[in-house]
Amino acid sequence: MIGFIGLGIMGSNMAANLLANGEELIVYNRTKEKAQPLLEKGAEWADSPKMVAHRADIVFTMLTNPEAVESVALGKEGLLKGLTKNKLWVDCSTVNPAFSKAMAKKTEAAGCRFIDAPVAGSKGPAEQGQLNFLIGGNDEDVEEIKPYLNAMGKSIQHMGKHGNGIATKLAVNLSLVTSMATFAEAISFGTSLGLDREQLMDVLFDLPVTAPVLKGKRNMMLHENFEAQFPLEHAHKDLQQISEAAYQTGSPLPVTHGAKELYAFAKHKGLSKKDFAAVYQLLSEGTSRQ
Amino acid sequence: MIGFIGLGIMGSNMAANLLANGEELIVYNRTKEKAQPLLEKGAEWADSPKMVAHRADIVFTMLTNPEAVESVALGKEGLLKGLTKNKLWVDCSTVNPAFSKAMAKKTEAAGCRFIDAPVAGSKGPAEQGQLNFLIGGNDEDVEEIKPYLNAMGKSIQHMGKHGNGIATKLAVNLSLVTSMATFAEAISFGTSLGLDREQLMDVLFDLPVTAPVLKGKRNMMLHENFEAQFPLEHAHKDLQQISEAAYQTGSPLPVTHGAKELYAFAKHKGLSKKDFAAVYQLLSEGTSRQ
Amino acid sequence: MIGFIGLGIMGSNMAANLLANGEELIVYNRTKEKAQPLLEKGAEWADSPKMVAHRADIVFTMLTNPEAVESVALGKEGLLKGLTKNKLWVDCSTVNPAFSKAMAKKTEAAGCRFIDAPVAGSKGPAEQGQLNFLIGGNDEDVEEIKPYLNAMGKSIQHMGKHGNGIATKLAVNLSLVTSMATFAEAISFGTSLGLDREQLMDVLFDLPVTAPVLKGKRNMMLHENFEAQFPLEHAHKDLQQISEAAYQTGSPLPVTHGAKELYAFAKHKGLSKKDFAAVYQLLSEGTSRQ
Amino acid sequence: MIGFIGLGIMGSNMAANLLANGEELIVYNRTKEKAQPLLEKGAEWADSPKMVAHRADIVFTMLTNPEAVESVALGKEGLLKGLTKNKLWVDCSTVNPAFSKAMAKKTEAAGCRFIDAPVAGSKGPAEQGQLNFLIGGNDEDVEEIKPYLNAMGKSIQHMGKHGNGIATKLAVNLSLVTSMATFAEAISFGTSLGLDREQLMDVLFDLPVTAPVLKGKRNMMLHENFEAQFPLEHAHKDLQQISEAAYQTGSPLPVTHGAKELYAFAKHKGLSKKDFAAVYQLLSEGTSRQ
């Protein structure tokens, strides 16, 4: 039996793909309502993370941040209380390498196994089973979970030992979030010089100087309607995780920190809950006056 | 007859494609040696920019910077001295919008016509006639030169009035050069956390978070051999042009300026003549110690 | 006879101190009204910069930017047209070293002498004859003008050859303007943590970690009333001059450029005409929500 | 009886001043050797933090970072195990506001009282009893410890409730460390323009645009001999604490983060153990080539 904990938008879609693949599933979430659709499709409900671990052989978690993982894993009715006999915990949450390594250690101390398996891809790919898994863990453990990952994703990158999956995820998000800020600057700069916004965006998308994922922000930026797909405050949080990990290894990141403070400004000006592309709104407001 | 002034690597290849397309060509370059291959293929030599303008109906220029354009255009034996009777000057140099507009004005004052037509693309695309032209100028003028542009390039983006071609080029280079710096930070950050450099690069190239053009830097970064395709000091120069144009329009560019100062550091540490991807060398040196 | 060109707030006060010192004075300004108070105190009026140079042996200029100096110096009725027979031009304007050196060359080519003599100090010190002169030029020339400088200022720093005065002025303004931004961040940061603004400002002023000149911004920041003493757009302009000079010498300035873009943002948000301390307003708006 | 835990350079000098003031003192340090000079002057030795708390009514701690404070406070033989009956713990360590508040809560939960009392000032002022205390805590508690603070310092700033002392300390260090980086940029910029380093430093010190504390770095920078008074890695650590606290409150700090990454670079290039003024070395190396 497979366990799944954390049924937000991402987790619910991932769990649904496991069910669709024919797996027996036992699930837990802080609020039970979010589990309802899965229960209707045949998943079992557990009253605690501990109970999930007790019943399942492999447990996936997909939670918001280190604090949420800690609470699910280490609480009185937590996951680690139920993990016994060489069971396997696969954490898909976006945390940080030091945290993942600490979880790996605690899991191994309990005689069990740990994999960090964060994903690149958002809601759409999660629904369609098209996520990209970035994995840190032992070879045989990764081999063991591949059938389940394949049910949820389209690619699996095994990056090495514990913590390397989440390290890769942070590098991916560094690129994503800083590229968004750079693109916003390019458009804001070009329009301040009198260029047509739409035409400039299309030129930048057609030339190979722009990260392809940003094409998805075309309409948002054109209509300045930044309903959140990836909330700006999460982009800022990821940059903060990156900043703290870089501090630990002594890696200077001046450009990335420039982006971090730009998002900080955007939050400060009330854009936290908008899509992270709203960093463009911050930069462009007022340019029409020029 | 078509004129061509400025026979560096880019200009020579562009002029060769005009010849190959069957155009009659008259050329000028500060040092005559560089013209030799074109002369052997049938181009005529002119002793001055003025002479080129005298003989040709349309004159292309492809020069290093505003100072070089100024010297070619405004000197005693300069281009503008020979431009008469509604002739057309097409400047493909990377300069800045204010400068291009000034050149347009001077050309029109002489009863002639001006187009700014900088290109996206480097040596390879120049050779293969695969450049992308970013154009500022009047509709009918642009129409008139399309056959020649098509001989040298694969796409033509007419961005509007004089100066808009070069404005677009600066926005493109902002993206290119800042993306390179961001990618260098992502790799440097990831390897400081213990990831394998090659594997991380490939993950970032496979996911849509990376500007495709950067794939061309894979081997450079892998082997830390940064022989210049696009010299770092030119990347820095372009960022300086961008910074000055942004100052004129009041456009804040915090992330781009973070990149500008990173390239400044790289120059300061002796990397001016290396490829602009050598910004990675600056960031990664010493990480092995961690 | 002494000439004085450029009768803004600074120039008018400086010229008045020369008059008060008993000098015979001939003045010129783009708009004659501003000269009226000086004419009433006995200064003579000239109809052009050329006329000032024709009549005076030593000519002081105090203008807004390189463009203004260029227009006064090189115009048809310009200063250089009247400078003959070893006369001395002392430029007190805040320009940049490359520009000052170019002016020195042109002046010497006319058989005359040049000194760059920008000042540290604003309106108050200008009134009270308490400016600090930062000088570039030849020893004997500097010696010759000391009596006049002493009438307008309290200190004279001879920094070496032509251009070194203005180079020093830019280094001083780098410190001033970046320190202001840093102080604004310190206060904004502290109050976001719950500290009392006034108390924190006083602690920072009492400890030796704060540039003393910033004490003059205490009331502005306390009452968030930023009536301009030193307009924010001028602070930004100076940072731009610094940035361009640093580009010429290859000097990386990451912190200063962080400040430059912060002021760019402040301009973008409509604070151009406020005092440069209004950078604090940009940073603090919204913190009360925290 | 007064307790003192943490006998590094700062702590030893502070404890010595308490002894000199006639206090009965019991001390603890991780390595006993460092306590020897105090024991010879009459201090008592305790075998654990718990024992210090058991014997003393007021306990001062002066430790390196949050981890060290946590270990001293929460260990099996830790401070909190011995704190009973309304005793008072005064933590002078540089930590962060969230941490201090957490310590205050734990102390109060044990029925005791807490004050955060970090200091501005380094080794010299510590020796001479000239520190500046920045205090967070309840009025009556602060009143109670004033005699002891007066024995060690020259000023006491009571900034409000728990955590406000350390919040103030972070704002002070933000100013200190960012001002150092700015000054380094000003000197590096000026000398790249040909100015004499010593003369420029003196001009900047004489004008009110420079934080007075930086005068203490004059000789270091002149002779490029950066033996650590305040190690560069500590400056970087403080900026990291500031960055994390600012993230919590949503305070954008673009200039300060520019400085943070400049220090990160300096660490990366091997300058961790040098004085934080060595950020100048990073910026100036190579300028002679210009």
Short mmCIF file of N, CA and C in Angstrom, two decimals, chain B residues 66-199:
data_model
loop_
_atom_site.label_atom_id
_atom_site.label_comp_id
_atom_site.label_asym_id
_atom_site.label_seq_id
_atom_site.Cartn_x
_atom_site.Cartn_y
_atom_site.Cartn_z
N PRO B 66 29.41 53.29 -30.91
CA PRO B 66 29.01 54.62 -31.40
C PRO B 66 30.19 55.45 -31.88
N GLU B 67 31.34 55.33 -31.19
CA GLU B 67 32.50 56.12 -31.59
C GLU B 67 32.92 55.76 -33.02
N ALA B 68 32.93 54.47 -33.31
CA ALA B 68 33.33 54.02 -34.65
C ALA B 68 32.33 54.48 -35.71
N VAL B 69 31.05 54.41 -35.38
CA VAL B 69 30.03 54.87 -36.33
C VAL B 69 30.19 56.37 -36.58
N GLU B 70 30.40 57.09 -35.50
CA GLU B 70 30.57 58.54 -35.61
C GLU B 70 31.73 58.87 -36.53
N SER B 71 32.83 58.17 -36.31
CA SER B 71 34.02 58.46 -37.11
C SER B 71 33.78 58.13 -38.58
N VAL B 72 33.12 57.01 -38.87
CA VAL B 72 32.82 56.65 -40.26
C VAL B 72 31.81 57.61 -40.88
N ALA B 73 30.86 58.05 -40.10
CA ALA B 73 29.77 58.85 -40.67
C ALA B 73 30.12 60.32 -40.79
N LEU B 74 30.81 60.85 -39.78
CA LEU B 74 30.94 62.30 -39.70
C LEU B 74 32.32 62.84 -40.07
N GLY B 75 33.26 61.96 -40.34
CA GLY B 75 34.62 62.40 -40.68
C GLY B 75 34.65 63.20 -41.97
N LYS B 76 35.85 63.76 -42.24
CA LYS B 76 36.03 64.61 -43.43
C LYS B 76 35.74 63.83 -44.72
N GLU B 77 36.17 62.59 -44.72
CA GLU B 77 35.89 61.70 -45.85
C GLU B 77 34.77 60.74 -45.47
N GLY B 78 33.83 61.26 -44.66
CA GLY B 78 32.82 60.38 -44.06
C GLY B 78 31.63 60.12 -44.96
N LEU B 79 30.87 59.15 -44.50
CA LEU B 79 29.68 58.69 -45.19
C LEU B 79 28.73 59.83 -45.55
N LEU B 80 28.46 60.70 -44.58
CA LEU B 80 27.45 61.74 -44.81
C LEU B 80 27.89 62.73 -45.89
N LYS B 81 29.20 62.83 -46.07
CA LYS B 81 29.69 63.71 -47.15
C LYS B 81 29.28 63.17 -48.53
N GLY B 82 29.13 61.84 -48.64
CA GLY B 82 28.80 61.25 -49.93
C GLY B 82 27.33 60.92 -50.11
N LEU B 83 26.57 61.01 -49.03
CA LEU B 83 25.15 60.66 -49.12
C LEU B 83 24.37 61.80 -49.75
N THR B 84 23.82 61.55 -50.91
CA THR B 84 23.04 62.59 -51.59
C THR B 84 21.82 61.94 -52.21
N LYS B 85 20.92 62.75 -52.70
CA LYS B 85 19.81 62.29 -53.53
C LYS B 85 19.04 61.10 -52.97
N ASN B 86 18.61 61.25 -51.71
CA ASN B 86 17.68 60.25 -51.18
C ASN B 86 18.28 58.86 -50.98
N LYS B 87 19.59 58.79 -50.92
CA LYS B 87 20.21 57.48 -50.66
C LYS B 87 19.84 56.97 -49.27
N LEU B 88 20.16 55.70 -49.02
CA LEU B 88 19.69 55.03 -47.80
C LEU B 88 20.87 54.44 -47.04
N TRP B 89 20.99 54.85 -45.78
CA TRP B 89 22.04 54.30 -44.91
C TRP B 89 21.39 53.34 -43.91
N VAL B 90 21.86 52.11 -43.90
CA VAL B 90 21.35 51.09 -42.99
C VAL B 90 22.44 50.74 -41.98
N ASP B 91 22.25 51.18 -40.73
CA ASP B 91 23.30 50.94 -39.72
C ASP B 91 22.96 49.69 -38.92
N CYS B 92 23.80 48.66 -39.04
CA CYS B 92 23.59 47.39 -38.33
C CYS B 92 24.39 47.32 -37.02
N SER B 93 25.14 48.37 -36.69
CA SER B 93 25.99 48.37 -35.49
C SER B 93 25.14 48.35 -34.22
N THR B 94 25.69 47.79 -33.14
CA THR B 94 25.03 47.88 -31.84
C THR B 94 25.44 49.18 -31.17
N VAL B 95 24.54 50.14 -31.19
CA VAL B 95 24.81 51.43 -30.56
C VAL B 95 23.75 51.67 -29.49
N ASN B 96 23.14 52.82 -29.45
CA ASN B 96 22.05 53.03 -28.50
C ASN B 96 21.00 53.92 -29.16
N PRO B 97 19.77 53.90 -28.63
CA PRO B 97 18.67 54.59 -29.32
C PRO B 97 18.90 56.08 -29.52
N ALA B 98 19.43 56.75 -28.51
CA ALA B 98 19.63 58.19 -28.65
C ALA B 98 20.61 58.47 -29.79
N PHE B 99 21.65 57.67 -29.87
CA PHE B 99 22.65 57.84 -30.92
C PHE B 99 22.04 57.57 -32.29
N SER B 100 21.27 56.49 -32.39
CA SER B 100 20.63 56.15 -33.68
C SER B 100 19.70 57.26 -34.14
N LYS B 101 18.93 57.78 -33.20
CA LYS B 101 18.01 58.87 -33.57
C LYS B 101 18.79 60.09 -34.06
N ALA B 102 19.91 60.36 -33.41
CA ALA B 102 20.73 61.49 -33.84
C ALA B 102 21.26 61.26 -35.26
N MET B 103 21.69 60.03 -35.54
CA MET B 103 22.19 59.72 -36.89
C MET B 103 21.07 59.86 -37.92
N ALA B 104 19.87 59.39 -37.54
CA ALA B 104 18.73 59.50 -38.44
C ALA B 104 18.48 60.97 -38.80
N LYS B 105 18.55 61.82 -37.78
CA LYS B 105 18.31 63.26 -38.01
C LYS B 105 19.33 63.87 -38.95
N LYS B 106 20.60 63.54 -38.71
CA LYS B 106 21.66 64.08 -39.56
C LYS B 106 21.50 63.59 -41.01
N THR B 107 21.12 62.32 -41.14
CA THR B 107 20.96 61.75 -42.48
C THR B 107 19.80 62.43 -43.21
N GLU B 108 18.71 62.63 -42.49
CA GLU B 108 17.56 63.30 -43.10
C GLU B 108 17.87 64.75 -43.43
N ALA B 109 18.66 65.38 -42.59
CA ALA B 109 19.06 66.76 -42.87
C ALA B 109 19.85 66.84 -44.17
N ALA B 110 20.52 65.72 -44.51
CA ALA B 110 21.28 65.67 -45.77
C ALA B 110 20.41 65.21 -46.93
N GLY B 111 19.08 65.14 -46.71
CA GLY B 111 18.18 64.75 -47.78
C GLY B 111 18.18 63.25 -48.07
N CYS B 112 18.65 62.49 -47.09
CA CYS B 112 18.72 61.04 -47.31
C CYS B 112 17.90 60.30 -46.25
N ARG B 113 17.99 58.97 -46.28
CA ARG B 113 17.16 58.15 -45.42
C ARG B 113 18.00 57.23 -44.55
N PHE B 114 17.49 56.89 -43.36
CA PHE B 114 18.25 56.10 -42.38
C PHE B 114 17.39 54.96 -41.85
N ILE B 115 18.02 53.82 -41.62
CA ILE B 115 17.38 52.70 -40.92
C ILE B 115 18.36 52.16 -39.89
N ASP B 116 17.88 51.91 -38.66
CA ASP B 116 18.72 51.17 -37.73
C ASP B 116 18.31 49.71 -37.82
N ALA B 117 19.30 48.85 -38.05
CA ALA B 117 19.02 47.45 -38.35
C ALA B 117 20.02 46.52 -37.67
N PRO B 118 20.14 46.63 -36.35
CA PRO B 118 21.07 45.74 -35.65
C PRO B 118 20.58 44.29 -35.75
N VAL B 119 21.49 43.38 -35.47
CA VAL B 119 21.15 41.97 -35.63
C VAL B 119 21.28 41.21 -34.31
N ALA B 120 20.42 40.20 -34.16
CA ALA B 120 20.62 39.20 -33.12
C ALA B 120 21.22 37.99 -33.81
N GLY B 121 22.26 37.44 -33.21
CA GLY B 121 22.97 36.33 -33.83
C GLY B 121 24.44 36.65 -33.91
N SER B 122 25.28 35.62 -33.83
CA SER B 122 26.73 35.86 -33.84
C SER B 122 27.34 35.27 -35.10
N LYS B 123 28.60 34.93 -35.02
CA LYS B 123 29.39 34.53 -36.20
C LYS B 123 28.71 33.44 -37.04
N GLY B 124 28.32 32.36 -36.41
CA GLY B 124 27.72 31.24 -37.15
C GLY B 124 26.53 31.68 -38.01
N PRO B 125 25.50 32.25 -37.40
CA PRO B 125 24.35 32.74 -38.16
C PRO B 125 24.73 33.79 -39.21
N ALA B 126 25.76 34.58 -38.95
CA ALA B 126 26.19 35.57 -39.95
C ALA B 126 26.69 34.85 -41.19
N GLU B 127 27.51 33.83 -40.98
CA GLU B 127 28.03 33.02 -42.08
C GLU B 127 26.92 32.39 -42.91
N GLN B 128 25.96 31.81 -42.17
CA GLN B 128 24.91 31.04 -42.84
C GLN B 128 23.72 31.88 -43.28
N GLY B 129 23.83 33.20 -43.18
CA GLY B 129 22.71 34.04 -43.59
C GLY B 129 21.47 33.81 -42.73
N GLN B 130 21.72 33.57 -41.43
CA GLN B 130 20.62 33.24 -40.53
C GLN B 130 20.46 34.28 -39.41
N LEU B 131 20.84 35.50 -39.69
CA LEU B 131 20.72 36.54 -38.66
C LEU B 131 19.26 36.96 -38.49
N ASN B 132 18.97 37.58 -37.34
CA ASN B 132 17.66 38.17 -37.11
C ASN B 132 17.82 39.68 -37.09
N PHE B 133 17.14 40.35 -37.99
CA PHE B 133 17.25 41.81 -38.05
C PHE B 133 16.16 42.47 -37.21
N LEU B 134 16.58 43.44 -36.42
CA LEU B 134 15.66 44.20 -35.57
C LEU B 134 15.67 45.63 -36.09
N ILE B 135 14.55 46.06 -36.67
CA ILE B 135 14.57 47.24 -37.52
C ILE B 135 13.79 48.43 -36.96
N GLY B 136 14.41 49.62 -37.10
CA GLY B 136 13.69 50.86 -36.85
C GLY B 136 13.78 51.76 -38.07
N GLY B 137 12.62 52.23 -38.57
CA GLY B 137 12.66 53.10 -39.75
C GLY B 137 11.31 53.18 -40.42
N ASN B 138 11.25 53.89 -41.53
CA ASN B 138 9.97 54.07 -42.23
C ASN B 138 9.61 52.83 -43.05
N ASP B 139 8.31 52.58 -43.13
CA ASP B 139 7.80 51.38 -43.81
C ASP B 139 8.38 51.16 -45.20
N GLU B 140 8.29 52.21 -46.04
CA GLU B 140 8.69 52.00 -47.43
C GLU B 140 10.20 51.75 -47.53
N ASP B 141 10.97 52.40 -46.65
CA ASP B 141 12.42 52.17 -46.66
C ASP B 141 12.72 50.73 -46.29
N VAL B 142 12.02 50.26 -45.26
CA VAL B 142 12.25 48.88 -44.81
C VAL B 142 11.90 47.92 -45.94
N GLU B 143 10.78 48.20 -46.60
CA GLU B 143 10.36 47.35 -47.73
C GLU B 143 11.49 47.28 -48.78
N GLU B 144 12.07 48.44 -49.04
CA GLU B 144 13.10 48.53 -50.08
C GLU B 144 14.31 47.65 -49.80
N ILE B 145 14.67 47.50 -48.51
CA ILE B 145 15.90 46.75 -48.22
C ILE B 145 15.65 45.28 -47.90
N LYS B 146 14.39 44.87 -47.88
CA LYS B 146 14.10 43.48 -47.49
C LYS B 146 14.87 42.45 -48.32
N PRO B 147 14.98 42.62 -49.66
CA PRO B 147 15.73 41.60 -50.42
C PRO B 147 17.15 41.41 -49.90
N TYR B 148 17.78 42.52 -49.51
CA TYR B 148 19.16 42.43 -49.02
C TYR B 148 19.19 41.79 -47.64
N LEU B 149 18.25 42.20 -46.79
CA LEU B 149 18.20 41.59 -45.45
C LEU B 149 17.96 40.10 -45.57
N ASN B 150 17.09 39.71 -46.47
CA ASN B 150 16.81 38.28 -46.63
C ASN B 150 18.04 37.51 -47.09
N ALA B 151 18.93 38.18 -47.81
CA ALA B 151 20.17 37.51 -48.21
C ALA B 151 21.10 37.27 -47.03
N MET B 152 20.92 38.06 -45.98
CA MET B 152 21.83 37.96 -44.84
C MET B 152 21.18 37.32 -43.62
N GLY B 153 19.87 37.29 -43.59
CA GLY B 153 19.21 36.85 -42.36
C GLY B 153 18.02 35.97 -42.60
N LYS B 154 17.45 35.46 -41.49
CA LYS B 154 16.29 34.59 -41.62
C LYS B 154 15.02 35.25 -41.11
N SER B 155 15.14 36.33 -40.35
CA SER B 155 13.92 37.00 -39.89
C SER B 155 14.14 38.51 -39.84
N ILE B 156 13.06 39.23 -40.03
CA ILE B 156 13.09 40.69 -40.02
C ILE B 156 11.97 41.16 -39.10
N GLN B 157 12.33 41.84 -38.04
CA GLN B 157 11.32 42.39 -37.15
C GLN B 157 11.32 43.90 -37.29
N HIS B 158 10.29 44.45 -37.88
CA HIS B 158 10.21 45.91 -37.99
C HIS B 158 9.51 46.44 -36.74
N MET B 159 10.28 47.09 -35.86
CA MET B 159 9.80 47.44 -34.52
C MET B 159 9.21 48.84 -34.43
N GLY B 160 9.18 49.56 -35.58
CA GLY B 160 8.62 50.91 -35.53
C GLY B 160 9.65 51.91 -36.01
N LYS B 161 9.55 53.10 -35.45
CA LYS B 161 10.32 54.23 -35.96
C LYS B 161 11.83 54.16 -35.64
N HIS B 162 12.56 55.12 -36.15
CA HIS B 162 14.01 55.21 -35.95
C HIS B 162 14.38 55.04 -34.48
N GLY B 163 15.36 54.22 -34.21
CA GLY B 163 15.80 53.99 -32.85
C GLY B 163 15.18 52.75 -32.24
N ASN B 164 14.04 52.32 -32.78
CA ASN B 164 13.36 51.16 -32.20
C ASN B 164 14.06 49.84 -32.50
N GLY B 165 14.79 49.80 -33.60
CA GLY B 165 15.57 48.59 -33.88
C GLY B 165 16.64 48.41 -32.83
N ILE B 166 17.38 49.48 -32.58
CA ILE B 166 18.46 49.36 -31.61
C ILE B 166 17.91 49.21 -30.19
N ALA B 167 16.77 49.84 -29.90
CA ALA B 167 16.14 49.64 -28.58
C ALA B 167 15.82 48.16 -28.37
N THR B 168 15.30 47.52 -29.40
CA THR B 168 14.99 46.09 -29.29
C THR B 168 16.25 45.26 -29.09
N LYS B 169 17.27 45.61 -29.84
CA LYS B 169 18.55 44.91 -29.71
C LYS B 169 19.07 45.00 -28.27
N LEU B 170 18.94 46.17 -27.66
CA LEU B 170 19.41 46.31 -26.28
C LEU B 170 18.59 45.43 -25.34
N ALA B 171 17.27 45.37 -25.57
CA ALA B 171 16.42 44.51 -24.73
C ALA B 171 16.81 43.04 -24.92
N VAL B 172 17.12 42.66 -26.16
CA VAL B 172 17.56 41.29 -26.43
C VAL B 172 18.88 41.00 -25.70
N ASN B 173 19.81 41.94 -25.78
CA ASN B 173 21.10 41.70 -25.13
C ASN B 173 20.99 41.76 -23.61
N LEU B 174 20.10 42.58 -23.09
CA LEU B 174 19.82 42.56 -21.66
C LEU B 174 19.47 41.12 -21.26
N SER B 175 18.56 40.50 -22.00
CA SER B 175 18.14 39.14 -21.68
C SER B 175 19.29 38.16 -21.80
N LEU B 176 20.01 38.26 -22.90
CA LEU B 176 21.11 37.34 -23.16
C LEU B 176 22.16 37.39 -22.06
N VAL B 177 22.60 38.59 -21.76
CA VAL B 177 23.77 38.74 -20.90
C VAL B 177 23.38 38.49 -19.44
N THR B 178 22.21 38.95 -19.04
CA THR B 178 21.77 38.71 -17.66
C THR B 178 21.42 37.23 -17.47
N SER B 179 20.86 36.59 -18.50
CA SER B 179 20.57 35.16 -18.40
C SER B 179 21.84 34.35 -18.24
N MET B 180 22.88 34.74 -18.95
CA MET B 180 24.17 34.05 -18.81
C MET B 180 24.66 34.14 -17.37
N ALA B 181 24.58 35.34 -16.79
CA ALA B 181 25.03 35.52 -15.42
C ALA B 181 24.18 34.69 -14.45
N THR B 182 22.89 34.66 -14.69
CA THR B 182 21.99 33.89 -13.83
C THR B 182 22.29 32.40 -13.93
N PHE B 183 22.50 31.93 -15.15
CA PHE B 183 22.84 30.51 -15.35
C PHE B 183 24.15 30.18 -14.64
N ALA B 184 25.12 31.06 -14.76
CA ALA B 184 26.40 30.85 -14.08
C ALA B 184 26.19 30.76 -12.57
N GLU B 185 25.30 31.60 -12.04
CA GLU B 185 25.02 31.52 -10.60
C GLU B 185 24.33 30.20 -10.25
N ALA B 186 23.40 29.78 -11.09
CA ALA B 186 22.68 28.53 -10.80
C ALA B 186 23.64 27.34 -10.76
N ILE B 187 24.57 27.29 -11.72
CA ILE B 187 25.51 26.17 -11.75
C ILE B 187 26.50 26.26 -10.58
N SER B 188 26.98 27.46 -10.34
CA SER B 188 27.92 27.65 -9.25
C SER B 188 27.28 27.31 -7.90
N PHE B 189 26.04 27.72 -7.74
CA PHE B 189 25.28 27.41 -6.52
C PHE B 189 25.08 25.90 -6.37
N GLY B 190 24.63 25.27 -7.43
CA GLY B 190 24.34 23.83 -7.38
C GLY B 190 25.59 23.00 -7.10
N THR B 191 26.70 23.35 -7.74
CA THR B 191 27.91 22.56 -7.50
C THR B 191 28.44 22.82 -6.09
N SER B 192 28.23 24.03 -5.57
CA SER B 192 28.67 24.28 -4.20
C SER B 192 27.91 23.39 -3.22
N LEU B 193 26.71 22.95 -3.62
CA LEU B 193 25.91 22.04 -2.79
C LEU B 193 26.24 20.58 -3.07
N GLY B 194 27.20 20.32 -3.94
CA GLY B 194 27.63 18.95 -4.17
C GLY B 194 27.11 18.31 -5.44
N LEU B 195 26.36 19.05 -6.23
CA LEU B 195 25.83 18.47 -7.47
C LEU B 195 26.92 18.34 -8.53
N ASP B 196 26.74 17.39 -9.42
CA ASP B 196 27.64 17.21 -10.54
C ASP B 196 27.35 18.30 -11.58
N ARG B 197 28.39 18.98 -12.01
CA ARG B 197 28.21 20.12 -12.90
C ARG B 197 27.51 19.76 -14.21
N GLU B 198 27.98 18.72 -14.82
CA GLU B 198 27.44 18.36 -16.13
C GLU B 198 25.97 17.93 -16.01
N GLN B 199 25.71 17.13 -14.99
CA GLN B 199 24.34 16.64 -14.81
C GLN B 199 23.38 17.81 -14.54
#
